[in-house]
mmCIF file of C-alpha atoms in Angstrom:
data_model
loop_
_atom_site.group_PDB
_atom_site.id
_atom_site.type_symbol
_atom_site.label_atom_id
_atom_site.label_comp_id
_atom_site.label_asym_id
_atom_site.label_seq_id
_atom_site.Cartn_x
_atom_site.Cartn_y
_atom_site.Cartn_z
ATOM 1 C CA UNK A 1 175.598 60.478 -34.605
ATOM 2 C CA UNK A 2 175.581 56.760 -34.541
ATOM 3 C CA UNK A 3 172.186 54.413 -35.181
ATOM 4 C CA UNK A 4 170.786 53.268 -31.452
ATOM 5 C CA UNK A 5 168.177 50.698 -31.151
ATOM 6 C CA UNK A 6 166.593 50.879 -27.645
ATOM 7 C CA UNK A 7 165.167 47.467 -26.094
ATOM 8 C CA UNK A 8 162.672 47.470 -23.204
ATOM 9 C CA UNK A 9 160.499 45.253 -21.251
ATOM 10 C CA UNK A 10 157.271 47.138 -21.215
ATOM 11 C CA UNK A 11 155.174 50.220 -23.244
ATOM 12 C CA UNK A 12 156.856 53.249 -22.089
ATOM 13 C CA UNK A 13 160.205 52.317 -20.245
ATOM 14 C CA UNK A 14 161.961 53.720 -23.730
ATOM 15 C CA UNK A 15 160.175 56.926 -23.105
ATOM 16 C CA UNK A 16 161.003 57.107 -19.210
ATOM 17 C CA UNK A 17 164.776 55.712 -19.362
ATOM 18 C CA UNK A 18 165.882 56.403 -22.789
ATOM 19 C CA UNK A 19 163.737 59.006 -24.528
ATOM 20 C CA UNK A 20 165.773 62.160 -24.213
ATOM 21 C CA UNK A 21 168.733 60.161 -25.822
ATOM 22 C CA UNK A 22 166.203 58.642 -28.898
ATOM 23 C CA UNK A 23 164.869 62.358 -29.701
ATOM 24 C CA UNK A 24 168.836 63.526 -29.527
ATOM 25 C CA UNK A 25 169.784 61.061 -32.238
ATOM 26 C CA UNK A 26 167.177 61.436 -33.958
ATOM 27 C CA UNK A 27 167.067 65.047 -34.057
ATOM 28 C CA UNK A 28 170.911 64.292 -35.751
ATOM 29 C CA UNK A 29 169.752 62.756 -38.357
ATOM 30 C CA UNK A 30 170.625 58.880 -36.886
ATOM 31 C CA UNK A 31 168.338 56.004 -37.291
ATOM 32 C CA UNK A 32 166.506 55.022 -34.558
ATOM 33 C CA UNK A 33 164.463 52.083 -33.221
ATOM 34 C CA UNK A 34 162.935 50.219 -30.158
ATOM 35 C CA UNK A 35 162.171 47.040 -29.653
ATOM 36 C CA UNK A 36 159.716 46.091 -26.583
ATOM 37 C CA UNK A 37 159.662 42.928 -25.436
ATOM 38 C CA UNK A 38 156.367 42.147 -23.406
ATOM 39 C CA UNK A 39 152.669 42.862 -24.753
ATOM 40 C CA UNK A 40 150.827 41.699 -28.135
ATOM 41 C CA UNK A 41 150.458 43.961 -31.014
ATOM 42 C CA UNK A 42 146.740 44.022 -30.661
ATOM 43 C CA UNK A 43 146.943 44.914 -26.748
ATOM 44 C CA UNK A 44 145.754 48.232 -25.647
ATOM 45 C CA UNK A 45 149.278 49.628 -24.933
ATOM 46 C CA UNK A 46 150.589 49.033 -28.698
ATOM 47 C CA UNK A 47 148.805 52.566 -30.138
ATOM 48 C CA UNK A 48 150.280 54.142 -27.216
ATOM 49 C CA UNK A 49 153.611 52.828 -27.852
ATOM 50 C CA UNK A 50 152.795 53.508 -31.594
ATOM 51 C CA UNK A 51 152.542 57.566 -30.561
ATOM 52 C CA UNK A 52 155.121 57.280 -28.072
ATOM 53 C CA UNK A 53 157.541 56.225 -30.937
ATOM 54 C CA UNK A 54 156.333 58.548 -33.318
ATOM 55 C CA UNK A 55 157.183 61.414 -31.279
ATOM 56 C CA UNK A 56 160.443 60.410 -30.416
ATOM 57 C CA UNK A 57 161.326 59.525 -34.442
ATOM 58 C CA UNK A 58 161.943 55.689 -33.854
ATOM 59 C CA UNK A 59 159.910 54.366 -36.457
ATOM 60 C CA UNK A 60 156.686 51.567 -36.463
ATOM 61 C CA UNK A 61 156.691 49.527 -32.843
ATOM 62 C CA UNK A 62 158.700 46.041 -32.466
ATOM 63 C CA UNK A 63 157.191 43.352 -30.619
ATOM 64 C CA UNK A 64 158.787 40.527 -29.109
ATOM 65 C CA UNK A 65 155.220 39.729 -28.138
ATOM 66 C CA UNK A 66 155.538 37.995 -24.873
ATOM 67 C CA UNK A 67 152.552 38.500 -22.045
ATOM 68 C CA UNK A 68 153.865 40.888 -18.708
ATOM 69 C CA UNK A 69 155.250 38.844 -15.716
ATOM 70 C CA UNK A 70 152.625 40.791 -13.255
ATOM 71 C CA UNK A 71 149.308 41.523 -15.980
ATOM 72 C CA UNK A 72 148.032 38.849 -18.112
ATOM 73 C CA UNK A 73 146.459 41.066 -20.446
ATOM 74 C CA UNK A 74 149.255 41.830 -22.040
ATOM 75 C CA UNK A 75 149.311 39.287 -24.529
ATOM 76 C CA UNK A 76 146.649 36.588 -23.425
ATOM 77 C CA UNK A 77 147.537 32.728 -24.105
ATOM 78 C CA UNK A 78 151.201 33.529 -24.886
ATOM 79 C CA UNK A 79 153.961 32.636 -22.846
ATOM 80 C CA UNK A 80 155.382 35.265 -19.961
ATOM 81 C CA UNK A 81 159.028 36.540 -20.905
ATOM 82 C CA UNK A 82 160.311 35.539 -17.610
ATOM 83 C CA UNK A 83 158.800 31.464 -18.825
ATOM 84 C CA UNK A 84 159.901 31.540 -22.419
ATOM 85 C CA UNK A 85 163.015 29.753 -23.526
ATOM 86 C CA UNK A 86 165.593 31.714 -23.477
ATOM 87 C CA UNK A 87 167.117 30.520 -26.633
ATOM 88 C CA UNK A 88 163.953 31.340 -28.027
ATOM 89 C CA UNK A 89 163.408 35.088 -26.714
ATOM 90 C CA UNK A 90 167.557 35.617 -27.829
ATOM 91 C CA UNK A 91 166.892 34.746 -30.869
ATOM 92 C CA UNK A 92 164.112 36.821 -31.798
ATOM 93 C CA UNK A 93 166.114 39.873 -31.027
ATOM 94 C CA UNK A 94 169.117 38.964 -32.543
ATOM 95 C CA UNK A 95 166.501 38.964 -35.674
ATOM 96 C CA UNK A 96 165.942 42.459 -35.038
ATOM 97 C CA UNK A 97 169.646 43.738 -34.280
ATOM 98 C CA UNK A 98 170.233 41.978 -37.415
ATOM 99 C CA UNK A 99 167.355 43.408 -38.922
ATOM 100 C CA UNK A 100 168.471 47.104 -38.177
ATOM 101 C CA UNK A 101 172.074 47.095 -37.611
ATOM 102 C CA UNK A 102 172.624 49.766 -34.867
ATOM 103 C CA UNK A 103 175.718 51.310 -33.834
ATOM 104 C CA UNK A 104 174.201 51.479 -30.180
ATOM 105 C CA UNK A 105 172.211 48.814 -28.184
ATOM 106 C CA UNK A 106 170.450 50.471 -25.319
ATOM 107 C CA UNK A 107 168.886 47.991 -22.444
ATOM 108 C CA UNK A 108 167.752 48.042 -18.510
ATOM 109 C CA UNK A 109 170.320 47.555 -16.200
ATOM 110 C CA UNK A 110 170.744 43.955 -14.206
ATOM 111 C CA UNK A 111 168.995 45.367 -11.027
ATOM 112 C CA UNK A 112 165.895 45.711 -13.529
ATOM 113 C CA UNK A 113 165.833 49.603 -13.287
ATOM 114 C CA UNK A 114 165.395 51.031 -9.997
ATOM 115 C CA UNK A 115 161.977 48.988 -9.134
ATOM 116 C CA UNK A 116 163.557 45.479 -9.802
ATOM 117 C CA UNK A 117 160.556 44.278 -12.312
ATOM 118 C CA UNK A 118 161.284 40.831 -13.681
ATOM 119 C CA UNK A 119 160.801 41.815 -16.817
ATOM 120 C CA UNK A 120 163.402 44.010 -16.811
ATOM 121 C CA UNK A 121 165.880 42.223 -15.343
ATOM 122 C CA UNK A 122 164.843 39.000 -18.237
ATOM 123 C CA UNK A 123 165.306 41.412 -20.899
ATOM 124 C CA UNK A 124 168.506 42.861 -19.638
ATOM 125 C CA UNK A 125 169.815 39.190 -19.798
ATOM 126 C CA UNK A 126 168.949 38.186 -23.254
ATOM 127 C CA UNK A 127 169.861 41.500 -24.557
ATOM 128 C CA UNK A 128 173.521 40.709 -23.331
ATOM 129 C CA UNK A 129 173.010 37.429 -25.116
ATOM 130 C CA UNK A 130 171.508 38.459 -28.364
ATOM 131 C CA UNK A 131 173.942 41.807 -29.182
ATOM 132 C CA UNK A 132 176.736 38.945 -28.552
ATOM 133 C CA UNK A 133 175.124 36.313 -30.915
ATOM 134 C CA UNK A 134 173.996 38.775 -33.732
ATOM 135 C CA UNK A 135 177.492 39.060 -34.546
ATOM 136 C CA UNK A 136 177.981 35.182 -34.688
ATOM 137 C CA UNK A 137 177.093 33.569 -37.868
ATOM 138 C CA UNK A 138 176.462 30.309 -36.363
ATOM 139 C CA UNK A 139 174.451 31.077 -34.016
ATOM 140 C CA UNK A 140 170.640 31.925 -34.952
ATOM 141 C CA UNK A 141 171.269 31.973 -39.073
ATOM 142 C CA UNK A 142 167.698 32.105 -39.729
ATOM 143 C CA UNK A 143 167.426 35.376 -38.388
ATOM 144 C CA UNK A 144 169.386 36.840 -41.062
ATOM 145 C CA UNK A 145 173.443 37.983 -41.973
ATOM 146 C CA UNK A 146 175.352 38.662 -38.753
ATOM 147 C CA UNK A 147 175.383 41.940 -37.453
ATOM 148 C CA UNK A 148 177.508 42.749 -34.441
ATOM 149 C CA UNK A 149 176.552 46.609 -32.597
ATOM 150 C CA UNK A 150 179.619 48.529 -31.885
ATOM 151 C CA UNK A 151 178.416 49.507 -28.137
ATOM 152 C CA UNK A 152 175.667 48.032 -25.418
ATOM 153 C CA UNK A 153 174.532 50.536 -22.825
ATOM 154 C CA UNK A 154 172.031 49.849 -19.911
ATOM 155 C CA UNK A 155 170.228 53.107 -18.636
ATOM 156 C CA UNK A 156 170.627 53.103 -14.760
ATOM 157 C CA UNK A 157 170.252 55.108 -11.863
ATOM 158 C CA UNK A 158 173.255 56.135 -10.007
ATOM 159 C CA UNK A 159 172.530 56.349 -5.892
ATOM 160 C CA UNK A 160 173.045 59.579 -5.620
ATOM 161 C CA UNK A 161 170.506 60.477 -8.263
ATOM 162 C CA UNK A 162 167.755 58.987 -7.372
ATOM 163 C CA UNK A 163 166.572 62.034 -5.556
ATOM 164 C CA UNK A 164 163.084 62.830 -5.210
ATOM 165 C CA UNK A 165 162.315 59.844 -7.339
ATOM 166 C CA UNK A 166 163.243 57.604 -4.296
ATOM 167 C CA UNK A 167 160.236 58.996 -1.854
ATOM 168 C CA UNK A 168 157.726 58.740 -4.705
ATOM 169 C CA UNK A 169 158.505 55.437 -5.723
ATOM 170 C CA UNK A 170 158.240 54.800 -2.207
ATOM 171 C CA UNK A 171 154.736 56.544 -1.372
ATOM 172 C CA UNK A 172 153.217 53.794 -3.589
ATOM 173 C CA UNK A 173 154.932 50.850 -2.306
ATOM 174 C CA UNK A 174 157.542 50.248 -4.660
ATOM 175 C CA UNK A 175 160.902 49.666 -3.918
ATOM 176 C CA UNK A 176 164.176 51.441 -5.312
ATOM 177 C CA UNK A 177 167.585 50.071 -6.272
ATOM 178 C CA UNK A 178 170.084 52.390 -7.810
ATOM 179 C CA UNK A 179 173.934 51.611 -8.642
ATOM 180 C CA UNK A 180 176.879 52.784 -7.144
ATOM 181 C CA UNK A 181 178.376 56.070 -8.730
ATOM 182 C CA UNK A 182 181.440 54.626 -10.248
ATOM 183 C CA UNK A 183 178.736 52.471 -12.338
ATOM 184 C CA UNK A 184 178.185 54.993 -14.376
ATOM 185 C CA UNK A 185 179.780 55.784 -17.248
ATOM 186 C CA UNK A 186 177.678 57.868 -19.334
ATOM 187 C CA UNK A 187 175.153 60.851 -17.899
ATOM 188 C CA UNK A 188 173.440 62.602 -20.663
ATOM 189 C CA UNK A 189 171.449 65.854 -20.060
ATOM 190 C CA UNK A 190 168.681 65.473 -22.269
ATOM 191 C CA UNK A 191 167.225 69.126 -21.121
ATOM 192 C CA UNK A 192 167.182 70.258 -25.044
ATOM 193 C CA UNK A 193 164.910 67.157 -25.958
ATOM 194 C CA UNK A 194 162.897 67.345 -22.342
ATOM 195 C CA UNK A 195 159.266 68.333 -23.994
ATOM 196 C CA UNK A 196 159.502 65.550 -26.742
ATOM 197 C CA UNK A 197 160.880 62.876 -23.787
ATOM 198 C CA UNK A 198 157.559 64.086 -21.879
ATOM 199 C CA UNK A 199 155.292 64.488 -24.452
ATOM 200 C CA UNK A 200 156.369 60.658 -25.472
ATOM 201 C CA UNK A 201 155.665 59.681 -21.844
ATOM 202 C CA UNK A 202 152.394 61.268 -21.606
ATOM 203 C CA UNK A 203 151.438 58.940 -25.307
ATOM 204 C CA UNK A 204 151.357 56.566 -23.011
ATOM 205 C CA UNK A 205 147.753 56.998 -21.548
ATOM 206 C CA UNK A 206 147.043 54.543 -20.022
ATOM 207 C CA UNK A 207 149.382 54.769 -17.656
ATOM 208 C CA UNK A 208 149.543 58.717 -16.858
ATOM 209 C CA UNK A 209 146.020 57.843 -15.455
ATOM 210 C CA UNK A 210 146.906 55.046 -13.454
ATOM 211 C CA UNK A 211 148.280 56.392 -9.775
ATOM 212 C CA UNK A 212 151.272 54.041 -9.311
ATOM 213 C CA UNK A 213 153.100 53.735 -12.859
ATOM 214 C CA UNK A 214 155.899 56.150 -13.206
ATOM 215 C CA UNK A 215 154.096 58.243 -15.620
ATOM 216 C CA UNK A 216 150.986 59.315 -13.783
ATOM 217 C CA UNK A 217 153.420 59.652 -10.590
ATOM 218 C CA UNK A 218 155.043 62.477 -12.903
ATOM 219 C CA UNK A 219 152.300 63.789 -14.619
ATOM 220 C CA UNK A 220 150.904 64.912 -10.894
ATOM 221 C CA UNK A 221 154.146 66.544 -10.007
ATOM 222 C CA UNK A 222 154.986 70.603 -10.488
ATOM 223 C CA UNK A 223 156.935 71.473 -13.911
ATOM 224 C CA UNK A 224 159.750 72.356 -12.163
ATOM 225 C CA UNK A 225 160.243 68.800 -9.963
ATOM 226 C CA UNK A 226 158.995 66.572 -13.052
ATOM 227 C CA UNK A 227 161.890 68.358 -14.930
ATOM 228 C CA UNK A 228 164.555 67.985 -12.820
ATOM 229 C CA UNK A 229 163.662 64.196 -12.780
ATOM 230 C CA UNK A 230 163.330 63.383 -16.753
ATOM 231 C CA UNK A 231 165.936 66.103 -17.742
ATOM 232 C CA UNK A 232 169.147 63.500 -17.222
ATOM 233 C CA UNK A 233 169.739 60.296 -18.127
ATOM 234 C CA UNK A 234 172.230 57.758 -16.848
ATOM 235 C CA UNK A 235 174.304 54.994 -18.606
ATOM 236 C CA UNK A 236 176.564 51.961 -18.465
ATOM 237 C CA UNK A 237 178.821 51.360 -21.087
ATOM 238 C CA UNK A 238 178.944 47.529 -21.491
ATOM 239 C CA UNK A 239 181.701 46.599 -24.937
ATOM 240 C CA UNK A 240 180.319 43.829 -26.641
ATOM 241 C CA UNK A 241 182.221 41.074 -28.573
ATOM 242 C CA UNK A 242 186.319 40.638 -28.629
ATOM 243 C CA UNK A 243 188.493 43.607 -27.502
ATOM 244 C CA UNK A 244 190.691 44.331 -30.058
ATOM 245 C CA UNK A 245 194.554 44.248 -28.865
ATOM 246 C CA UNK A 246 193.753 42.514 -25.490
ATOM 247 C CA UNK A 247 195.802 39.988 -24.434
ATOM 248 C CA UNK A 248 195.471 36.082 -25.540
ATOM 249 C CA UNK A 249 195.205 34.433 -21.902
ATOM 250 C CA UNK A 250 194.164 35.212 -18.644
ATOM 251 C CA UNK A 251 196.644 36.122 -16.073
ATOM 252 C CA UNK A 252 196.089 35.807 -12.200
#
C-alpha cells in the first residue's frame, strides 16, 4: 500500500473527504500524513485536528499556519492563504512533501469541494504547484533534497453523487458544485473504515456543534443516511511531473 500525504484547507476536510482512504492505508501498514493549510497551532481547532489524526493513524498535525479566508480567529495577525504569496505558501509544502516523501498526494478539487470555499480552491492550486516543484532541485532547495510523489489525486464529488448531500447543503444556504461523471477516476468504498472516518469527524468538536459545518449537519442525521453519505469516496487522478514515453512535441 503506497505512503499518501493528504493536504487540506481547514480542521476536518481530511476527515470528511479523505478519511476512509487515510484509515485504509493505514490499516496496511503505509505511512500516512496530512498537512492543513489554514489555522495556527495554538488555535482552538489544532487539538481537534490533533485527535482527528490520531484516530485515523496520520501522525502529529502539519500546519501551514495561515488565518481562514471567512474567520479571523484562525490564526490572528497572520496573513489569509488566499493573500499570501504564492511562492511563499508553495514552498512551504514542497518542505513537507519533501519532508515525508509520499507515494500519493491527496488535495481538494479546483471547484474547492462541492461548497466552492476559497480556501480550498487556493490550496488546490499550490498543491499542483508544490508536488511539481518538490521534484525540482532548483526550485525551493532550502526546503530540503527533491522529492517528486508518484500520483496527485483531488477528492471530488461526481454529480450524480451528491445525493442527499445536495438538499442539506442547501437547507443552510450553501451552495453545491459537483463534477461531471467522467471526472472521476477513482471511487473508493471506504464502508470497512466508516466508524474510524466518523469517529475522526466527530474529533472535530467544534464543529459537530455548530449547525451549518458539514459535521454537525451529519451528526443530526439517522445512521443509516449519515452512512450512505461518508461510506464512498471520490477521486481524480491528476499524474504529476514528465510522462515517461510521451512524445517530444506537440502536435495539432
Amino acid at each position: 500500500m503506497p505512503s499518501l500525504l493528504a493536504v487540506f484547507g481547514h480542521p476536518d476536510d481530511e476527515s470528511l473527504l479523505a478519511g476512509g482512504v487515510l484509515a485504509q492505508h493505514h490499516a496496511a501498514g503505509a505511512r500516512t500524513a496530512v498537512v492543513t493549510a489554514t489555522w495556527a497551532p495554538d488555535s482552538r481547532r489544532a487539538p481537534e485536528l490533533a485527535d482527528a489524526l490520531a484516530v485515523l493513524g496520520a501522525g502529529a498535525p502539519r500546519l501551514l499556519g495561515y488565518n481562514d479566508a471567512r474567520n479571523a480567529e484562525a490564526a490572528p495577525g497572520r496573513p489569509r492563504l488566499v493573500d499570501a504569496p504564492v511562492d511563499e505558501a508553495v514552498g512551504r509544502l514542497v518542505a513537507h512533501i519533501r519532508d515525508f516523501r509520499p507515494d500519493i498526494v491527496v488535495t481538494h478539487d479546483a471547484l474547492g469541494q462541492l461548497t466552492g470555499h476559497p480556501d480550498h480552491v487556493r490550496t488546490h492550486q499550490i498543491t499542483l504547484l508544490a508536488v511539481e516543484a518538490a521534484g525540482l532541485a532548483h526550485l525551493h532547495p532550502e526546503a530540503g533534497p527533491p522529492w517528486q510523489p508518484a500520483a496527485l489525486y483531488t477528492a471530488t464529488h461526481p454529480e450524480s453523487g451528491v445525493g442527499m448531500l445536495g438538499p442539506l447543503l442547501e437547507g443552510v444556504g450553501k451552495k453545491v458544485l459537483a463534477v461531471p461523471d467522467s471526472y472521476v477516476t477513482t471511487s473508493v468504498d471506504v464502508t470497512p473504515w466508516a466508524d474510524v472516518k466518523w469517529a475522526a469527524i466527530l474529533a472535530h468538536r467544534g464543529e459537530v456543534a455548530r449547525e451549518r459545518p458539514l459535521p454537525g449537519i451529519l451528526a443530526r442525521l439517522p445512521e443509516d443516511d449519515r452512512a450512505q453519505i461518508i461510506s464512498t469516496e471520490h477521486f481524480t487522478r491528476l499524474s504529476p511531473g514528465p510522462t515517461k514515453g510521451a512524445p517530444d512535441r506537440l502536435t495539432a
